[in-house]
Structure formats: C-alpha cells, structure tokens
Coordinates of N, CA and C in Angstrom, one line a residue:
A1055 N -12.5 99.7 126.9 CA -12.8 98.7 127.8 C -14.3 98.5 127.8
G1056 N -14.7 97.3 128.2 CA -16.2 97.0 128.1 C -16.6 96.0 129.1
V1057 N -17.9 95.8 129.2 CA -18.5 94.8 130.1 C -19.3 93.9 129.2
L1058 N -19.2 92.6 129.4 CA -19.9 91.6 128.6 C -20.8 90.8 129.5
V1059 N -22.1 90.6 129.2 CA -23.0 89.8 129.9 C -22.9 88.4 129.4
V1060 N -22.8 87.4 130.3 CA -22.7 86.0 129.9 C -23.9 85.2 130.6
D1061 N -24.7 84.5 129.8 CA -25.7 83.7 130.4 C -25.1 82.4 130.7
L1062 N -24.9 82.1 132.0 CA -24.3 80.9 132.4 C -25.2 79.7 132.3
G1063 N -26.5 79.9 132.3 CA -27.4 78.8 132.1 C -27.4 78.2 130.7
R1064 N -27.2 79.1 129.7 CA -27.1 78.6 128.3 C -25.7 78.6 127.8
H1065 N -24.7 79.1 128.6 CA -23.3 79.1 128.2 C -23.1 79.9 126.9
E1066 N -23.6 81.1 126.9 CA -23.4 82.0 125.7 C -23.3 83.5 126.2
A1067 N -22.6 84.2 125.3 CA -22.5 85.6 125.6 C -23.7 86.4 125.2
G1068 N -24.0 87.4 126.0 CA -25.2 88.2 125.7 C -24.7 89.6 125.2
G1069 N -25.3 90.6 125.8 CA -25.0 92.0 125.4 C -23.7 92.5 126.0
S1070 N -23.1 93.5 125.4 CA -21.9 94.1 125.9 C -22.1 95.7 125.7
V1071 N -21.2 96.4 126.5 CA -21.3 97.8 126.4 C -19.9 98.4 126.8
T1072 N -19.5 99.5 126.2 CA -18.3 100.1 126.4 C -18.4 101.0 127.7
V1073 N -17.3 100.9 128.5 CA -17.2 101.7 129.8 C -15.9 102.5 129.7
G1074 N -15.6 103.2 130.8 CA -14.4 104.0 130.9 C -13.2 103.2 130.8
V1075 N -12.0 103.9 130.6 CA -10.7 103.3 130.5 C -10.2 102.7 131.8
S1076 N -9.7 101.5 131.7 CA -9.1 100.7 132.8 C -10.1 100.5 133.9
P1077 N -11.2 99.7 133.6 CA -12.1 99.4 134.7 C -11.5 98.5 135.7
E1078 N -11.7 98.7 137.0 CA -11.2 97.9 138.1 C -12.2 97.0 138.8
S1079 N -13.4 97.5 138.9 CA -14.4 96.7 139.6 C -15.8 97.0 139.0
L1080 N -16.7 96.1 139.4 CA -18.1 96.2 138.9 C -19.0 95.9 140.1
A1081 N -20.1 96.7 140.2 CA -21.1 96.4 141.2 C -22.5 96.4 140.6
L1082 N -23.4 95.5 141.0 CA -24.8 95.4 140.5 C -25.7 95.9 141.7
S1083 N -26.7 96.7 141.3 CA -27.6 97.1 142.4 C -28.5 95.9 142.8
P1084 N -28.9 95.9 144.1 CA -29.7 94.8 144.5 C -31.0 94.5 143.7
D1085 N -31.6 95.5 143.2 CA -32.8 95.3 142.4 C -32.5 94.9 140.9
G1086 N -31.2 94.9 140.6 CA -30.8 94.4 139.3 C -31.0 95.4 138.2
R1087 N -31.3 96.7 138.5 CA -31.5 97.7 137.5 C -30.3 98.4 137.0
F1088 N -29.3 98.5 137.9 CA -28.1 99.3 137.5 C -26.8 98.5 137.8
A1089 N -25.8 98.8 137.0 CA -24.4 98.4 137.2 C -23.5 99.6 137.2
V1090 N -22.4 99.5 137.9 CA -21.4 100.6 137.9 C -20.0 100.0 137.8
T1091 N -19.2 100.6 137.0 CA -17.8 100.2 137.0 C -16.9 101.4 137.5
A1092 N -15.8 101.0 138.2 CA -14.9 102.0 138.7 C -13.7 101.9 137.7
N1093 N -13.4 103.1 137.1 CA -12.4 103.2 136.0 C -11.3 104.0 136.4
L1094 N -10.1 103.5 136.3 CA -8.9 104.2 136.7 C -8.5 105.3 135.7
R1095 N -8.9 105.2 134.5 CA -8.4 106.0 133.4 C -6.9 106.0 133.4
G1096 N -6.2 107.1 133.4 CA -4.7 107.1 133.4 C -4.2 107.5 134.8
S1097 N -5.0 107.5 135.8 CA -4.6 108.0 137.2 C -3.5 107.1 137.8
F1098 N -3.3 105.9 137.4 CA -2.3 105.1 138.0 C -0.9 105.3 137.4
L1099 N -0.8 106.1 136.3 CA 0.4 106.3 135.6 C 1.2 107.4 136.3
P1100 N 2.6 107.4 136.2 CA 3.4 108.5 136.8 C 2.9 109.9 136.3
N1101 N 3.0 110.9 137.1 CA 2.6 112.2 136.7 C 3.4 112.7 135.5
S1102 N 4.5 112.2 135.2 CA 5.3 112.6 134.1 C 4.9 112.0 132.8
D1103 N 4.0 111.0 132.8 CA 3.5 110.3 131.7 C 2.4 111.1 131.0
A1104 N 2.5 111.3 129.7 CA 1.5 112.1 128.9 C 0.1 111.6 129.0
R1105 N 0.0 110.3 129.3 CA -1.4 109.6 129.5 C -1.9 109.7 130.9
H1106 N -1.2 110.3 131.8 CA -1.6 110.4 133.2 C -2.9 111.3 133.2
T1107 N -3.9 110.9 134.1 CA -5.0 111.8 134.3 C -5.1 112.0 135.8
R1108 N -5.6 113.1 136.2 CA -5.8 113.4 137.7 C -7.2 112.9 138.1
G1109 N -7.4 111.7 138.0 CA -8.6 111.1 138.5 C -9.1 110.0 137.6
G1110 N -10.1 109.3 138.0 CA -10.7 108.2 137.3 C -12.2 108.6 137.0
S1111 N -13.0 107.6 136.8 CA -14.4 107.8 136.6 C -15.2 106.6 137.0
L1112 N -16.5 106.9 137.1 CA -17.5 105.8 137.3 C -18.4 105.7 136.1
S1113 N -18.7 104.5 135.6 CA -19.6 104.4 134.5 C -20.9 103.8 135.1
L1114 N -22.0 104.5 134.9 CA -23.3 104.0 135.3 C -24.0 103.3 134.1
L1115 N -24.5 102.1 134.3 CA -25.1 101.4 133.3 C -26.5 101.0 133.7
G1116 N -27.5 101.0 132.8 CA -28.8 100.4 133.0 C -28.7 98.9 132.7
F1117 N -29.4 98.1 133.4 CA -29.4 96.6 133.2 C -30.8 96.1 133.1
D1118 N -31.1 95.3 132.1 CA -32.3 94.6 131.9 C -32.0 93.1 132.1
A1119 N -32.4 92.6 133.3 CA -32.0 91.2 133.6 C -32.8 90.2 132.7
G1120 N -33.9 90.6 132.3 CA -34.7 89.7 131.4 C -34.0 89.4 130.1
T1121 N -33.4 90.5 129.5 CA -32.8 90.3 128.2 C -31.3 90.3 128.3
G1122 N -30.7 90.7 129.4 CA -29.3 90.7 129.5 C -28.7 92.0 128.9
T1123 N -29.5 92.9 128.6 CA -29.1 94.1 127.9 C -28.5 95.2 128.9
L1124 N -27.4 95.7 128.5 CA -26.8 96.8 129.3 C -26.9 98.1 128.4
S1125 N -27.1 99.2 129.1 CA -27.2 100.5 128.4 C -26.4 101.5 129.1
P1126 N -25.5 102.3 128.4 CA -24.7 103.3 129.1 C -25.6 104.5 129.5
L1127 N -25.5 104.9 130.8 CA -26.3 106.0 131.3 C -25.4 107.2 131.6
G1128 N -24.1 107.0 131.6 CA -23.2 108.1 131.8 C -21.9 107.7 132.4
E1129 N -20.9 108.5 132.1 CA -19.6 108.4 132.8 C -19.3 109.6 133.6
F1130 N -19.0 109.4 134.9 CA -18.9 110.5 135.8 C -17.4 110.6 136.3
P1131 N -16.7 111.7 135.9 CA -15.3 111.8 136.4 C -15.3 112.1 137.9
I1132 N -14.2 111.5 138.5 CA -14.0 111.8 139.9 C -12.5 112.1 140.1
A1133 N -12.1 112.9 141.1 CA -10.7 113.3 141.4 C -10.0 112.3 142.3
A1134 N -10.1 111.0 141.9 CA -9.5 110.0 142.7 C -9.3 108.7 141.8
M1135 N -8.6 107.8 142.4 CA -8.4 106.5 141.8 C -9.4 105.5 142.4
P1136 N -10.5 105.2 141.7 CA -11.5 104.4 142.3 C -11.1 102.9 142.2
E1137 N -11.4 102.1 143.2 CA -11.1 100.7 143.2 C -12.3 99.8 143.4
G1138 N -12.8 99.8 144.7 CA -14.0 98.9 145.0 C -15.3 99.7 145.0
L1139 N -16.3 98.9 144.8 CA -17.7 99.5 144.7 C -18.7 98.6 145.5
A1140 N -19.7 99.2 146.1 CA -20.8 98.4 146.7 C -22.0 99.3 146.8
F1141 N -23.2 98.7 146.4 CA -24.4 99.4 146.6 C -25.0 99.1 148.0
D1142 N -25.7 100.0 148.6 CA -26.4 99.7 149.8 C -27.7 98.8 149.5
A1143 N -28.4 98.4 150.5 CA -29.5 97.5 150.3 C -30.6 98.1 149.5
S1144 N -30.8 99.4 149.5 CA -31.8 100.1 148.7 C -31.4 100.2 147.2
G1145 N -30.2 100.1 146.9 CA -29.7 100.2 145.5 C -29.7 101.7 145.1
R1146 N -29.9 102.6 146.0 CA -29.9 104.0 145.7 C -28.6 104.7 146.2
H1147 N -27.8 104.1 146.9 CA -26.5 104.7 147.3 C -25.4 103.7 147.0
L1148 N -24.2 104.3 146.7 CA -23.0 103.6 146.3 C -21.9 104.1 147.1
V1149 N -21.0 103.2 147.6 CA -19.8 103.6 148.2 C -18.6 103.2 147.3
V1150 N -17.6 104.0 147.2 CA -16.5 103.8 146.4 C -15.2 103.9 147.2
S1151 N -14.4 102.8 147.2 CA -13.1 103.0 147.9 C -12.1 103.7 146.9
Q1152 N -11.5 104.7 147.4 CA -10.6 105.5 146.6 C -9.1 105.2 147.0
F1153 N -8.4 104.5 146.2 CA -7.0 104.2 146.5 C -6.1 105.4 146.8
R1154 N -6.4 106.4 146.0 CA -5.7 107.7 146.1 C -6.6 108.8 145.7
S1155 N -6.6 109.9 146.4 CA -7.4 111.1 146.0 C -6.4 112.1 145.5
F1156 N -6.9 112.9 144.5 CA -6.1 114.0 144.0 C -6.5 115.3 144.6
D1157 N -7.3 115.2 145.7 CA -7.6 116.4 146.5 C -6.4 116.6 147.4
P1158 N -5.8 117.8 147.4 CA -4.6 118.1 148.2 C -4.9 118.0 149.7
G1159 N -6.1 118.1 150.1 CA -6.5 118.0 151.5 C -6.6 116.5 152.0
A1160 N -6.6 115.6 151.1 CA -6.7 114.2 151.5 C -5.3 113.6 151.8
V1161 N -5.2 112.9 152.9 CA -4.0 112.4 153.4 C -3.8 110.9 152.9
D1162 N -4.8 110.1 153.0 CA -4.7 108.7 152.7 C -5.8 108.3 151.7
G1163 N -6.1 107.0 151.6 CA -7.2 106.6 150.9 C -8.5 106.9 151.6
E1164 N -9.6 106.9 150.9 CA -10.9 107.3 151.5 C -12.1 106.5 150.9
L1165 N -13.2 106.7 151.5 CA -14.4 106.2 150.9 C -15.2 107.4 150.5
A1166 N -15.8 107.3 149.3 CA -16.6 108.4 148.7 C -18.0 107.8 148.6
F1167 N -19.0 108.6 148.6 CA -20.4 108.2 148.6 C -21.2 108.9 147.5
F1168 N -22.0 108.1 146.8 CA -22.8 108.6 145.7 C -24.2 108.2 145.9
R1169 N -25.1 109.0 145.3 CA -26.5 108.6 145.2 C -26.9 108.5 143.8
V1170 N -27.7 107.4 143.5 CA -28.3 107.3 142.2 C -29.6 108.1 142.1
R1171 N -29.6 109.1 141.2 CA -30.7 110.0 141.0 C -31.4 109.7 139.7
E1172 N -32.7 109.7 139.8 CA -33.5 109.5 138.5 C -34.3 110.7 138.3
D1173 N -34.0 111.5 137.3 CA -34.7 112.7 137.0 C -35.3 112.6 135.6
G1174 N -36.7 112.6 135.5 CA -37.3 112.4 134.2 C -37.0 111.2 133.5
G1175 N -36.8 110.1 134.2 CA -36.5 108.8 133.6 C -35.0 108.6 133.3
R1176 N -34.2 109.6 133.5 CA -32.7 109.5 133.3 C -32.0 109.4 134.6
A1177 N -31.2 108.3 134.7 CA -30.4 108.1 135.9 C -29.0 108.7 135.8
R1178 N -28.5 109.2 137.0 CA -27.2 109.7 137.1 C -26.6 109.5 138.5
L1179 N -25.3 109.7 138.6 CA -24.7 109.6 139.9 C -24.4 111.0 140.5
E1180 N -24.8 111.2 141.7 CA -24.5 112.5 142.4 C -23.6 112.2 143.6
Q1181 N -22.5 112.9 143.6 CA -21.5 112.6 144.7 C -21.9 113.4 146.0
A1182 N -21.8 112.8 147.1 CA -22.0 113.4 148.4 C -20.8 114.4 148.7
D1183 N -21.0 115.3 149.6 CA -19.9 116.3 149.8 C -19.1 115.9 151.0
F1184 N -19.0 114.6 151.4 CA -18.1 114.2 152.5 C -17.4 112.9 152.1
F1185 N -16.3 112.6 152.8 CA -15.5 111.5 152.5 C -15.1 110.9 153.9
V1186 N -14.7 109.6 154.0 CA -14.3 109.0 155.2 C -12.9 108.5 154.9
G1187 N -11.9 109.0 155.6 CA -10.5 108.5 155.5 C -10.4 107.1 156.1
V1188 N -9.7 106.2 155.3 CA -9.6 104.8 155.8 C -8.2 104.3 155.8
G1189 N -7.2 105.1 155.5 CA -5.8 104.6 155.5 C -5.3 104.5 154.1
V1190 N -4.1 104.1 154.0 CA -3.4 104.0 152.7 C -3.9 102.9 151.8
G1191 N -4.2 103.3 150.6 CA -4.5 102.4 149.5 C -5.6 101.4 149.6
P1192 N -6.8 101.8 150.0 CA -7.9 100.8 150.0 C -8.3 100.3 148.6
H1193 N -8.6 99.0 148.6 CA -9.0 98.4 147.3 C -10.5 98.0 147.3
G1194 N -10.9 97.0 148.0 CA -12.2 96.6 148.0 C -13.1 97.2 149.1
V1195 N -14.4 97.1 148.9 CA -15.3 97.6 149.9 C -16.5 96.6 149.8
L1196 N -17.1 96.3 151.0 CA -18.2 95.4 151.1 C -19.2 95.9 152.1
I1197 N -20.4 95.9 151.8 CA -21.5 96.2 152.7 C -22.1 94.9 153.2
V1198 N -22.1 94.7 154.5 CA -22.6 93.5 155.1 C -24.1 93.8 155.4
R1199 N -25.0 93.0 154.9 CA -26.4 93.2 155.0 C -26.9 92.2 156.1

C-alpha cells in the first residue's frame, strides 16, 4: 500500500511512498512536516485466517510541502485495529481511534495517544501508557480547534 501526493494546482502526481498493509486513514500535522497512516495489517481477518495479525501499525512519514516529497520515518506496530487519526494543534501529539484492542483488559474501542519525538534529527512515535475507552468500534476522530 502507498500514499501518493497530487498537486491539485498543476493536476499532476508528485511523490509517493510505501506504507503499512491496509491503510485506513491519513493525518497531516498542522505544520505540514509529518503525515501518519493507520494500517490495519491483517487484524480485521478472522483469527483462524493464516494472514491474521494481532494488531495493526502506524506509518510515520516526513513531508516536504515545497517539493511534495514524502519520506518513510518508521512503521510502529500497535496491539489494536487503528482507524481514525488526528494531530493536536502543536503537531506533537497524535490521537488514534482503535476499533478493537487486542489487550485482554480492553472491553470496547478506545483512544490511544502518541507523541512525535525527534532525537538527533530522527522522528519516531512514542505511545503514551494510557487509553480512553469510548465504546464499541470507533472509526473517526477529530480534534476541534
């Protein structure tokens, strides 16, 4: 699976980059430096299916708005089925709606929180150690500014 940048002003395709399997959503940071995709991998498949995975992933991408270039910064496995994504106003925090968690202690869907860390010029996602239960099967998430 991949993400393709399209320049709507010139009506032409720009750069593209490969992301995790079965991407469900995309979020852009407010400062335009990062993009993240929520990837289901094989988490939506029945447990009996050989392709089933116990979780999905998040793909972190660098974005250069001037050139339209995307660069892969990492794929981060999570023990859930990620659906919706939203950055906060600072672009340093990300909330992910998780349709299903593979954590035995989770009852319903939940929100998971991540921080974008930059160490030595390299960005990565760091998951917070708390979740917010939101009921069965959340899909989208939106932060109202």
